[in-house]
CSV table of C-alpha atoms in Angstrom, one decimal:
chain,number,residue,atom,x,y,z
A,1,MET,CA,0.0,0.0,0.0
A,2,ASN,CA,2.1,2.7,-1.3
A,3,PHE,CA,0.8,6.2,-2.4
A,4,ASN,CA,1.9,7.6,-5.6
A,5,ALA,CA,0.7,9.7,-8.4
A,6,THR,CA,-2.3,7.5,-9.1
A,7,LEU,CA,-3.9,9.5,-6.4
A,8,ILE,CA,-3.6,12.6,-8.6
A,9,GLY,CA,-4.5,10.9,-11.7
A,10,GLN,CA,-7.8,9.3,-10.1
A,11,THR,CA,-8.6,12.7,-8.8
A,12,ILE,CA,-8.4,14.4,-12.0
A,13,THR,CA,-10.3,11.5,-13.7
A,14,PHE,CA,-12.9,11.9,-11.0
A,15,ILE,CA,-13.4,15.5,-11.5
A,16,VAL,CA,-13.6,15.2,-15.2
A,17,PHE,CA,-16.1,12.3,-15.1
A,18,VAL,CA,-18.3,14.2,-12.5
A,19,TRP,CA,-18.2,17.2,-14.7
A,20,PHE,CA,-19.1,15.3,-17.8
A,21,CYS,CA,-22.0,13.5,-15.9
A,22,MET,CA,-23.3,16.8,-14.6
A,23,LYS,CA,-23.2,18.5,-18.0
A,24,PHE,CA,-24.2,15.9,-20.4
A,25,ILE,CA,-25.9,12.9,-18.6
A,26,TRP,CA,-27.8,14.0,-15.6
A,27,PRO,CA,-29.8,17.0,-17.0
A,28,PRO,CA,-31.1,15.3,-20.2
A,29,ILE,CA,-32.2,12.4,-18.3
A,30,MET,CA,-33.8,14.3,-15.5
A,31,HIS,CA,-35.5,16.5,-18.3
A,32,ALA,CA,-36.9,13.5,-19.9
A,33,LEU,CA,-38.1,12.0,-16.6
A,34,GLU,CA,-39.7,15.4,-15.6
A,35,ALA,CA,-41.3,15.7,-19.0
A,36,ARG,CA,-42.7,12.2,-19.0
A,37,ARG,CA,-44.0,12.8,-15.3
A,38,LYS,CA,-45.7,15.9,-16.8
A,39,LYS,CA,-47.3,14.1,-19.5
A,40,ILE,CA,-48.3,11.3,-17.3
A,41,ALA,CA,-50.0,13.8,-15.0
A,42,ASP,CA,-51.6,15.7,-17.9
A,43,GLY,CA,-53.0,12.3,-19.2
A,44,LEU,CA,-54.4,11.7,-15.7
A,45,ALA,CA,-55.8,15.0,-15.6
A,46,ALA,CA,-57.3,14.7,-18.9
A,47,SER,CA,-58.9,11.3,-18.0
A,48,GLU,CA,-60.2,12.9,-14.9
A,49,ARG,CA,-61.7,15.7,-17.0
A,50,GLY,CA,-63.0,13.2,-19.3
A,51,LYS,CA,-64.8,11.3,-16.6
A,52,HIS,CA,-66.3,14.5,-15.2
A,53,GLU,CA,-67.5,15.4,-18.6
A,54,GLN,CA,-69.1,12.0,-19.2
A,55,GLU,CA,-70.8,12.4,-15.9
A,56,LEU,CA,-72.2,15.7,-16.9
A,57,ALA,CA,-73.2,14.2,-20.2
A,58,GLU,CA,-74.9,11.3,-18.4
A,59,GLU,CA,-76.8,13.9,-16.3
A,60,ARG,CA,-77.8,16.0,-19.2
A,61,ALA,CA,-78.9,12.8,-21.1
A,62,THR,CA,-81.1,11.7,-18.1
A,63,GLU,CA,-82.5,15.2,-17.9
A,64,ILE,CA,-83.3,15.2,-21.6
A,65,LEU,CA,-84.7,11.7,-21.2
A,66,ARG,CA,-87.0,12.9,-18.4
A,67,GLU,CA,-88.1,15.9,-20.2
A,68,ALA,CA,-88.9,13.9,-23.3
A,69,LYS,CA,-90.9,11.5,-21.1
A,70,ASP,CA,-92.8,14.3,-19.6
A,71,LYS,CA,-93.5,15.8,-22.9
A,72,ALA,CA,-94.5,12.4,-24.4
A,73,GLY,CA,-96.9,12.0,-21.4
A,74,GLU,CA,-98.4,15.4,-21.9
A,75,ILE,CA,-98.7,14.8,-25.6
A,76,ILE,CA,-100.4,11.3,-25.0
A,77,THR,CA,-102.8,13.1,-22.4
A,78,ARG,CA,-103.6,15.8,-24.9
A,79,ALA,CA,-104.2,13.3,-27.6
A,80,GLU,CA,-106.3,11.1,-25.4
A,81,LYS,CA,-108.4,14.2,-24.5
A,82,ARG,CA,-108.6,15.3,-28.2
A,83,GLY,CA,-109.5,11.7,-29.1
A,84,GLY,CA,-112.4,11.6,-26.5
A,85,GLU,CA,-113.5,15.2,-28.0
A,86,ILE,CA,-113.5,13.8,-31.5
A,87,ILE,CA,-115.4,10.8,-30.4
A,88,ASP,CA,-117.9,12.9,-28.6
A,89,GLU,CA,-118.3,15.2,-31.7
A,90,ALA,CA,-118.8,12.1,-33.9
A,91,LYS,CA,-121.4,11.0,-31.5
A,92,VAL,CA,-123.3,14.1,-31.7
A,93,ASP,CA,-122.8,14.2,-35.5
A,94,ALA,CA,-123.9,10.7,-35.8
A,95,ARG,CA,-126.9,11.3,-33.6
A,96,ASP,CA,-127.9,14.3,-35.6
A,97,GLU,CA,-127.2,12.5,-38.9
A,98,GLY,CA,-129.3,9.6,-37.7
A,99,GLU,CA,-132.0,11.8,-36.6
A,100,ARG,CA,-132.0,13.6,-39.7
A,101,LEU,CA,-132.0,10.2,-41.7
A,102,LEU,CA,-134.9,8.9,-39.6
A,103,THR,CA,-136.9,12.1,-40.3
A,104,SER,CA,-136.3,11.9,-44.0
A,105,ALA,CA,-137.1,8.2,-43.9
A,106,ARG,CA,-140.3,8.9,-41.9
A,107,ALA,CA,-141.2,11.7,-44.4
A,108,GLU,CA,-140.7,9.3,-47.2
A,109,ILE,CA,-142.7,6.5,-45.5
A,110,ASP,CA,-145.5,9.0,-45.0
A,111,GLN,CA,-145.3,9.9,-48.7
A,112,GLU,CA,-145.2,6.3,-49.8
A,113,ILE,CA,-148.3,5.7,-47.4
A,114,ASN,CA,-150.1,8.8,-49.0
A,115,ARG,CA,-149.2,7.7,-52.4
A,116,ALA,CA,-150.4,4.2,-51.7
A,117,LYS,CA,-153.5,5.6,-50.1
A,118,GLU,CA,-154.0,7.7,-53.2
A,119,ASP,CA,-153.6,4.7,-55.4
A,120,LEU,CA,-155.8,2.7,-53.4
A,121,ARG,CA,-158.4,5.3,-53.3
A,122,GLY,CA,-158.3,5.4,-57.0
A,123,GLN,CA,-158.4,1.7,-57.4
A,124,VAL,CA,-161.3,1.6,-54.8
A,125,VAL,CA,-163.2,4.2,-56.9
A,126,SER,CA,-162.6,2.3,-60.1
A,127,ILE,CA,-163.6,-0.9,-58.6
A,128,ALA,CA,-166.7,0.8,-57.0
A,129,LEU,CA,-167.6,2.2,-60.3
A,130,ALA,CA,-167.1,-1.1,-62.1
A,131,GLY,CA,-169.3,-2.6,-59.3
A,132,ALA,CA,-171.9,0.0,-59.7
A,133,GLY,CA,-171.8,-0.3,-63.5
A,134,LYS,CA,-172.5,-4.0,-63.2
A,135,VAL,CA,-175.2,-3.4,-60.7
A,136,LEU,CA,-176.7,-0.6,-62.8
A,137,GLU,CA,-176.1,-2.5,-66.0
A,138,ARG,CA,-174.9,0.7,-67.5
A,139,GLU,CA,-172.1,2.8,-68.1
A,140,VAL,CA,-171.6,5.3,-65.1
A,141,ASP,CA,-170.5,8.5,-66.6
A,142,GLN,CA,-167.1,9.3,-65.0
A,143,SER,CA,-167.5,12.9,-65.7
A,144,ALA,CA,-171.0,13.2,-64.4
A,145,HIS,CA,-170.2,11.4,-61.0
A,146,ASP,CA,-166.8,12.6,-60.7
A,147,GLU,CA,-167.7,15.0,-57.8
A,148,LEU,CA,-169.4,12.2,-56.1
A,149,LEU,CA,-166.6,9.7,-56.8
A,150,THR,CA,-164.0,12.1,-55.4
A,151,LYS,CA,-166.0,12.7,-52.2
A,152,LEU,CA,-166.4,8.9,-51.8
A,153,ALA,CA,-162.7,8.3,-52.4
A,154,ALA,CA,-162.0,10.9,-49.8
A,155,GLU,CA,-164.3,8.9,-47.4
A,156,ILE,CA,-162.5,5.7,-47.8
B,1,MET,CA,6.9,-13.6,-12.7
B,2,ALA,CA,8.1,-16.6,-14.7
B,3,ALA,CA,11.6,-16.7,-13.2
B,4,GLU,CA,10.4,-16.9,-9.5
B,5,PRO,CA,9.4,-20.3,-8.2
B,6,LEU,CA,5.5,-20.3,-7.7
B,7,THR,CA,4.8,-20.5,-4.1
B,8,SER,CA,1.6,-19.6,-2.2
B,9,SER,CA,3.2,-16.4,-0.8
B,10,SER,CA,4.7,-15.2,-4.2
B,11,TYR,CA,1.4,-16.0,-5.8
B,12,ILE,CA,-0.5,-13.8,-3.3
B,13,LYS,CA,2.1,-11.2,-3.6
B,14,HIS,CA,2.0,-11.2,-7.3
B,15,HIS,CA,-1.7,-10.8,-7.2
B,16,LEU,CA,-1.5,-7.8,-4.9
B,17,THR,CA,1.0,-5.9,-6.8
B,18,ASN,CA,0.1,-3.1,-9.0
B,19,LEU,CA,1.6,-2.6,-12.5
B,20,THR,CA,3.5,0.5,-11.5
B,21,TYR,CA,5.3,2.9,-14.0
B,22,GLY,CA,7.8,5.1,-12.7
B,23,LYS,CA,11.4,6.1,-12.4
B,24,PHE,CA,13.7,3.6,-11.0
B,25,PRO,CA,15.5,4.8,-8.0
B,26,GLU,CA,19.3,5.1,-7.3
B,27,GLY,CA,20.9,1.8,-6.6
B,28,HIS,CA,18.6,-0.1,-8.9
B,29,GLU,CA,20.1,-1.9,-11.8
B,30,HIS,CA,17.9,0.5,-14.2
B,31,ALA,CA,18.6,3.5,-11.9
B,32,GLY,CA,17.6,6.6,-13.6
B,33,HIS,CA,15.4,4.9,-16.3
B,34,TRP,CA,11.6,5.1,-16.4
B,35,GLY,CA,9.9,1.6,-16.7
B,36,PHE,CA,7.6,-0.8,-15.2
B,37,ALA,CA,8.4,-2.0,-11.7
B,38,HIS,CA,9.3,-5.6,-11.4
B,39,SER,CA,8.2,-6.2,-8.0
B,40,ALA,CA,6.4,-4.6,-5.2
B,41,GLN,CA,9.8,-3.5,-3.6
B,42,ASP,CA,10.5,-1.7,-7.0
B,43,ALA,CA,7.1,0.0,-6.9
B,44,GLN,CA,7.7,1.1,-3.2
B,45,ALA,CA,11.1,2.5,-4.2
B,46,MET,CA,9.7,4.5,-7.1
B,47,GLY,CA,8.2,7.0,-4.6
B,48,PHE,CA,5.3,9.1,-5.2
B,49,TRP,CA,6.0,10.1,-8.7
B,50,ALA,CA,5.0,6.6,-10.1
B,51,ILE,CA,1.6,5.6,-11.4
B,52,ASN,CA,-0.3,2.4,-11.1
B,53,VAL,CA,-1.1,1.9,-14.7
B,54,ASP,CA,-3.5,-1.0,-14.3
B,55,SER,CA,-5.5,0.9,-11.7
B,56,MET,CA,-5.7,4.0,-13.7
B,57,LEU,CA,-6.6,2.0,-16.9
B,58,PHE,CA,-9.4,0.0,-15.4
B,59,SER,CA,-10.7,3.2,-13.6
B,60,ILE,CA,-10.7,5.4,-16.6
B,61,GLY,CA,-12.0,2.5,-18.9
B,62,LEU,CA,-14.9,1.6,-16.6
B,63,GLY,CA,-15.6,5.3,-15.9
B,64,MET,CA,-15.8,5.9,-19.7
B,65,LEU,CA,-18.0,2.8,-20.2
B,66,PHE,CA,-20.4,4.4,-17.5
B,67,LEU,CA,-20.4,7.6,-19.3
B,68,TRP,CA,-20.8,6.1,-22.6
B,69,LEU,CA,-23.7,4.0,-21.6
B,70,PHE,CA,-25.5,6.7,-19.9
B,71,ARG,CA,-24.7,9.3,-22.3
B,72,LYS,CA,-26.5,7.1,-25.1
B,73,VAL,CA,-29.7,7.3,-23.0
B,74,ALA,CA,-29.1,10.8,-22.3
B,75,LYS,CA,-28.9,11.8,-26.0
B,76,THR,CA,-31.9,9.7,-27.2
B,77,ALA,CA,-34.0,10.1,-24.0
B,78,THR,CA,-37.6,10.3,-25.1
B,79,VAL,CA,-40.6,11.4,-23.3
B,80,ASP,CA,-42.5,8.3,-24.7
B,81,VAL,CA,-42.5,4.7,-23.7
B,82,PRO,CA,-38.8,4.0,-22.8
B,83,GLY,CA,-36.9,1.1,-24.2
B,84,GLY,CA,-35.1,-1.5,-22.1
B,85,TRP,CA,-31.9,0.2,-21.6
B,86,GLN,CA,-33.4,3.6,-21.2
B,87,ASN,CA,-35.7,2.1,-18.5
B,88,PHE,CA,-32.9,0.7,-16.7
B,89,VAL,CA,-30.8,4.0,-16.7
B,90,GLU,CA,-33.9,5.8,-15.7
B,91,TRP,CA,-34.5,3.6,-12.9
B,92,ILE,CA,-31.1,4.0,-11.6
B,93,VAL,CA,-31.3,7.8,-12.2
B,94,GLU,CA,-34.6,7.8,-10.4
B,95,PHE,CA,-33.1,5.8,-7.4
B,96,ILE,CA,-30.1,8.1,-7.1
B,97,ASP,CA,-32.5,11.2,-7.2
B,98,THR,CA,-34.6,9.7,-4.4
B,99,SER,CA,-31.5,9.0,-2.4
B,100,VAL,CA,-30.2,12.5,-2.8
B,101,ARG,CA,-33.5,14.2,-2.2
B,102,GLY,CA,-33.8,12.1,1.0
B,103,SER,CA,-30.5,13.0,2.5
B,104,PHE,CA,-29.7,16.2,1.0
B,105,SER,CA,-31.9,19.1,1.8
B,106,ALA,CA,-30.2,22.0,0.5
B,107,LYS,CA,-30.3,23.1,-3.4
B,108,ASN,CA,-27.1,22.0,-5.2
B,109,ASP,CA,-27.4,20.8,-9.1
B,110,MET,CA,-23.8,18.9,-8.5
B,111,VAL,CA,-24.7,16.4,-5.8
B,112,ALA,CA,-26.9,14.3,-7.7
B,113,PRO,CA,-24.5,13.9,-10.7
B,114,LEU,CA,-21.7,13.4,-8.3
B,115,ALA,CA,-23.7,10.6,-6.5
B,116,LEU,CA,-24.5,8.9,-9.9
B,117,THR,CA,-21.0,9.0,-11.0
B,118,LEU,CA,-19.7,7.6,-7.7
B,119,PHE,CA,-22.3,4.9,-7.3
B,120,ILE,CA,-22.1,3.5,-10.8
B,121,TRP,CA,-18.4,4.0,-11.3
B,122,ILE,CA,-17.6,2.3,-8.0
B,123,PHE,CA,-19.9,-0.5,-8.6
B,124,LEU,CA,-18.3,-1.2,-12.1
B,125,MET,CA,-14.9,-1.2,-10.5
B,126,ASN,CA,-16.0,-3.5,-7.9
B,127,LEU,CA,-17.8,-5.7,-10.3
B,128,MET,CA,-14.3,-6.7,-11.7
B,129,ASP,CA,-13.9,-8.5,-8.5
B,130,LEU,CA,-16.1,-11.2,-9.7
B,131,ILE,CA,-14.0,-12.0,-12.6
B,132,ALA,CA,-11.9,-14.9,-11.6
B,133,VAL,CA,-8.7,-13.7,-10.2
B,134,ASP,CA,-6.4,-15.3,-12.7
B,135,HIS,CA,-8.1,-14.8,-16.0
B,136,ILE,CA,-7.4,-11.2,-17.0
B,137,PRO,CA,-3.8,-11.3,-15.6
B,138,TRP,CA,-3.1,-14.4,-17.4
B,139,LEU,CA,-4.4,-12.8,-20.6
B,140,ALA,CA,-2.2,-9.9,-19.9
B,141,SER,CA,0.7,-11.9,-19.1
B,142,LEU,CA,0.6,-13.3,-22.7
B,143,LEU,CA,1.0,-9.8,-23.8
B,144,GLY,CA,4.1,-9.4,-21.8
B,145,VAL,CA,2.6,-7.6,-18.8
B,146,SER,CA,4.0,-8.7,-15.5
B,147,HIS,CA,1.5,-7.6,-12.9
B,148,LEU,CA,-2.1,-6.7,-13.3
B,149,LYS,CA,-4.8,-5.8,-10.6
B,150,ILE,CA,-8.0,-5.5,-12.4
B,151,VAL,CA,-10.0,-4.2,-9.3
B,152,SER,CA,-9.2,-0.6,-9.0
B,153,THR,CA,-10.9,-0.3,-5.8
B,154,THR,CA,-8.3,-2.4,-4.1
B,155,ASP,CA,-5.7,0.3,-4.8
B,156,PRO,CA,-5.9,2.9,-2.0
B,157,ASN,CA,-4.8,5.4,-4.5
B,158,ILE,CA,-8.1,5.1,-6.1
B,159,THR,CA,-10.3,5.1,-3.1
B,160,PHE,CA,-8.5,8.2,-1.8
B,161,GLY,CA,-8.6,9.8,-5.2
B,162,LEU,CA,-12.3,9.5,-4.9
B,163,ALA,CA,-12.6,10.5,-1.2
B,164,LEU,CA,-10.2,13.4,-1.2
B,165,PRO,CA,-12.1,15.4,-3.8
B,166,VAL,CA,-15.2,14.7,-1.9
B,167,PHE,CA,-13.5,16.0,1.2
B,168,PHE,CA,-12.4,19.2,-0.6
B,169,LEU,CA,-15.9,19.7,-1.8
B,170,VAL,CA,-17.1,19.4,1.7
B,171,LEU,CA,-14.5,22.0,3.0
B,172,TYR,CA,-15.4,24.3,0.1
B,173,TYR,CA,-19.1,24.3,0.6
B,174,SER,CA,-18.6,24.4,4.3
B,175,VAL,CA,-16.7,27.6,3.9
B,176,LYS,CA,-18.9,29.0,1.2
B,177,ILE,CA,-22.2,28.4,2.9
B,178,LYS,CA,-21.2,29.2,6.6
B,179,GLY,CA,-18.4,31.5,5.9
B,180,LEU,CA,-14.9,30.8,7.3
B,181,GLY,CA,-15.8,32.0,10.7
B,182,GLY,CA,-19.0,29.9,10.9
B,183,PHE,CA,-17.2,26.8,9.8
B,184,LEU,CA,-14.4,27.4,12.2
B,185,GLY,CA,-17.0,28.3,14.9
B,186,GLU,CA,-18.7,25.1,14.2
B,187,LEU,CA,-15.5,23.2,14.8
B,188,ALA,CA,-14.6,25.2,17.9
B,189,PHE,CA,-17.8,25.7,19.8
B,190,HIS,CA,-19.1,22.1,19.6
B,191,PRO,CA,-20.0,19.8,21.5
B,192,PHE,CA,-18.7,21.7,24.7
B,193,PRO,CA,-19.2,25.3,25.8
B,194,LYS,CA,-17.1,28.0,24.2
B,195,TRP,CA,-14.5,28.1,26.9
B,196,MET,CA,-13.3,24.7,26.0
B,197,ALA,CA,-12.6,25.7,22.3
B,198,PRO,CA,-9.2,23.8,22.2
B,199,VAL,CA,-10.8,20.5,23.2
B,200,ASN,CA,-13.8,21.0,20.8
B,201,LEU,CA,-11.2,21.9,17.9
B,202,LEU,CA,-9.4,18.8,18.7
B,203,LEU,CA,-12.4,16.5,18.8
B,204,GLU,CA,-13.9,18.0,15.7
B,205,GLY,CA,-10.8,18.2,13.9
B,206,VAL,CA,-10.2,14.5,14.3
B,207,THR,CA,-13.8,14.0,13.3
B,208,LEU,CA,-13.2,16.0,10.3
B,209,ILE,CA,-10.1,14.4,9.2
B,210,ALA,CA,-11.3,11.0,10.1
B,211,ARG,CA,-14.1,11.4,7.4
B,212,PRO,CA,-12.1,11.1,4.2
B,213,LEU,CA,-10.0,8.3,5.8
B,214,SER,CA,-12.9,6.1,6.9
B,215,HIS,CA,-14.6,7.0,3.7
B,216,SER,CA,-12.0,5.7,1.5
B,217,LEU,CA,-10.5,2.9,3.6
B,218,ARG,CA,-13.9,1.4,4.2
B,219,LEU,CA,-14.3,0.9,0.5
B,220,PHE,CA,-10.6,-0.2,0.0
B,221,GLY,CA,-10.8,-2.5,3.1
B,222,ASN,CA,-13.9,-4.3,1.9
B,223,MET,CA,-12.6,-4.8,-1.7
B,224,TYR,CA,-9.1,-5.7,-0.6
B,225,ALA,CA,-10.3,-8.3,1.8
B,226,GLY,CA,-12.8,-9.7,-0.7
B,227,GLU,CA,-10.1,-9.8,-3.2
B,228,MET,CA,-7.7,-11.5,-0.8
B,229,ILE,CA,-10.2,-14.2,-0.1
B,230,PHE,CA,-10.7,-15.0,-3.9
B,231,ILE,CA,-7.0,-15.2,-4.2
B,232,LEU,CA,-6.8,-17.7,-1.1
B,233,ILE,CA,-9.7,-19.7,-2.7
B,234,ALA,CA,-7.9,-19.6,-6.0
B,235,LEU,CA,-4.9,-20.9,-4.0
B,236,MET,CA,-6.9,-24.3,-3.4
B,237,TYR,CA,-7.0,-25.1,-7.1
B,238,GLY,CA,-3.5,-26.1,-6.8
B,239,GLY,CA,-4.3,-28.6,-4.0
B,240,GLY,CA,-5.7,-31.7,-5.8
B,241,ILE,CA,-9.2,-32.4,-7.2
B,242,ALA,CA,-10.9,-32.4,-4.0
B,243,LEU,CA,-9.6,-29.4,-2.6
B,244,GLY,CA,-10.1,-27.8,-6.1
B,245,ALA,CA,-13.7,-28.7,-6.2
B,246,PHE,CA,-14.2,-27.4,-2.7
B,247,GLY,CA,-12.5,-24.3,-3.7
B,248,GLY,CA,-14.9,-24.0,-6.6
B,249,LEU,CA,-17.9,-24.3,-4.4
B,250,LEU,CA,-16.4,-21.8,-2.0
B,251,GLN,CA,-15.6,-19.4,-4.9
B,252,LEU,CA,-19.2,-19.7,-6.2
B,253,GLY,CA,-20.6,-18.9,-2.6
B,254,TRP,CA,-18.2,-16.1,-1.9
B,255,ALA,CA,-18.9,-14.5,-5.4
B,256,ILE,CA,-22.6,-14.7,-4.8
B,257,PHE,CA,-22.2,-13.0,-1.3
B,258,HIS,CA,-19.9,-10.6,-3.0
B,259,ILE,CA,-22.5,-9.3,-5.3
B,260,LEU,CA,-23.9,-7.9,-2.2
B,261,ILE,CA,-20.8,-6.3,-1.0
B,262,ILE,CA,-19.9,-4.6,-4.1
B,263,THR,CA,-23.3,-3.1,-4.6
B,264,LEU,CA,-23.4,-2.2,-0.8
B,265,GLN,CA,-20.0,-0.7,-0.8
B,266,ALA,CA,-20.9,1.5,-3.8
B,267,PHE,CA,-24.1,2.6,-2.2
B,268,ILE,CA,-22.4,3.4,1.1
B,269,PHE,CA,-19.7,5.5,-0.6
B,270,MET,CA,-22.3,7.3,-2.4
B,271,THR,CA,-24.6,7.8,0.6
B,272,LEU,CA,-21.9,9.1,2.8
B,273,THR,CA,-20.9,11.5,0.1
B,274,ILE,CA,-24.3,13.0,0.1
B,275,VAL,CA,-24.5,13.1,3.9
B,276,TYR,CA,-21.2,14.8,4.2
B,277,LEU,CA,-22.1,17.3,1.5
B,278,ASP,CA,-25.5,17.7,3.3
B,279,MET,CA,-23.7,18.5,6.7
B,280,ALA,CA,-21.5,21.0,4.8
B,281,HIS,CA,-24.7,22.7,3.6
B,282,GLN,CA,-26.4,23.0,7.0
B,283,GLU,CA,-26.3,26.3,8.7
B,284,THR,CA,-26.6,24.9,12.1
B,285,HIS,CA,-24.9,21.9,13.3
């Protein structure tokens, strides 16, 4: 164990190496590490933000869904009401129409009855006239007895 | 050396001798010439102005390896998903950064790179210990290199070469942060009251000086002892098949245990550096 100039050589080498390490090795590596740390932190923050935004979006979606449901319910209620109204109107219309038809049918029936009565009356008159002619054995003058016949027809 | 008879003690001595380059002293057969020492005595006799070429080469080589490997990542470091090697480097850097943040409270951009350099560099130098003791020296001997110690941290020059700059940094920052008066006051007025300043100065002075000593000797001692045990185990290979097989088992066990030691020693050296520098930055004791 003898000391010699190796001591000085090693000291100088040491100083040079530390200087080199300090200048060219440590700063770039630390810089890269720092940058990566920052990048990861940013990424985490971004994901956090994304999660938050998603939560907000979900909330908003729920809100919109609820609104839509409310609106749909309202629309259905209104539609049901309107439907009821339409049905009522239709009922009224139908009743009116029915009544109208009934009335006109009745009128027509009356007319028919009257016409039939008239016919029957005419025919009864002719039959009566024919019968009377047969009874009297002579022609009954239609024109001569028209007044009488009309009176008779009216009585039938 | 080929010329010497191979005994256990010469084997051990050979393994514990650095490849030293220096000027041969007076009285030597090569007196006045520069060259590689042929033995530990030669190296000793060369005095201070000699250099352990193997220690320096492995130290610089492994340091360059560290810088190259990490620089590769630093140049291409991306913010996106890191690749395998980048991931590993980032893991280490993060680990060092956490250690520094944990023990170093002041603000100094130099401490973390310093800690990183120390940790990886020392770890790599220690790692050479796991290569079987004879392999690389044997390869080197084929190239005509007489001595080679591949574990730089078993050379006290290397460990002191690491601890002394740290010590000077501690002194520099102590004076810079607290002022010369503050620093001296810290040495003189603790732990006893002011009137016992000389005693305080002595105590604190010893503490201060003991720091770089223990700092470097802890690493050196651990690695030297570990290396020594590897060498002793390697000796068993010469003792027949049974002893050799037992030695192989021992070596495996010790190597596995040593993985822990080399990492731990690198970590301790780094942590102590951080702690000492932190103390230098503290205003109050």
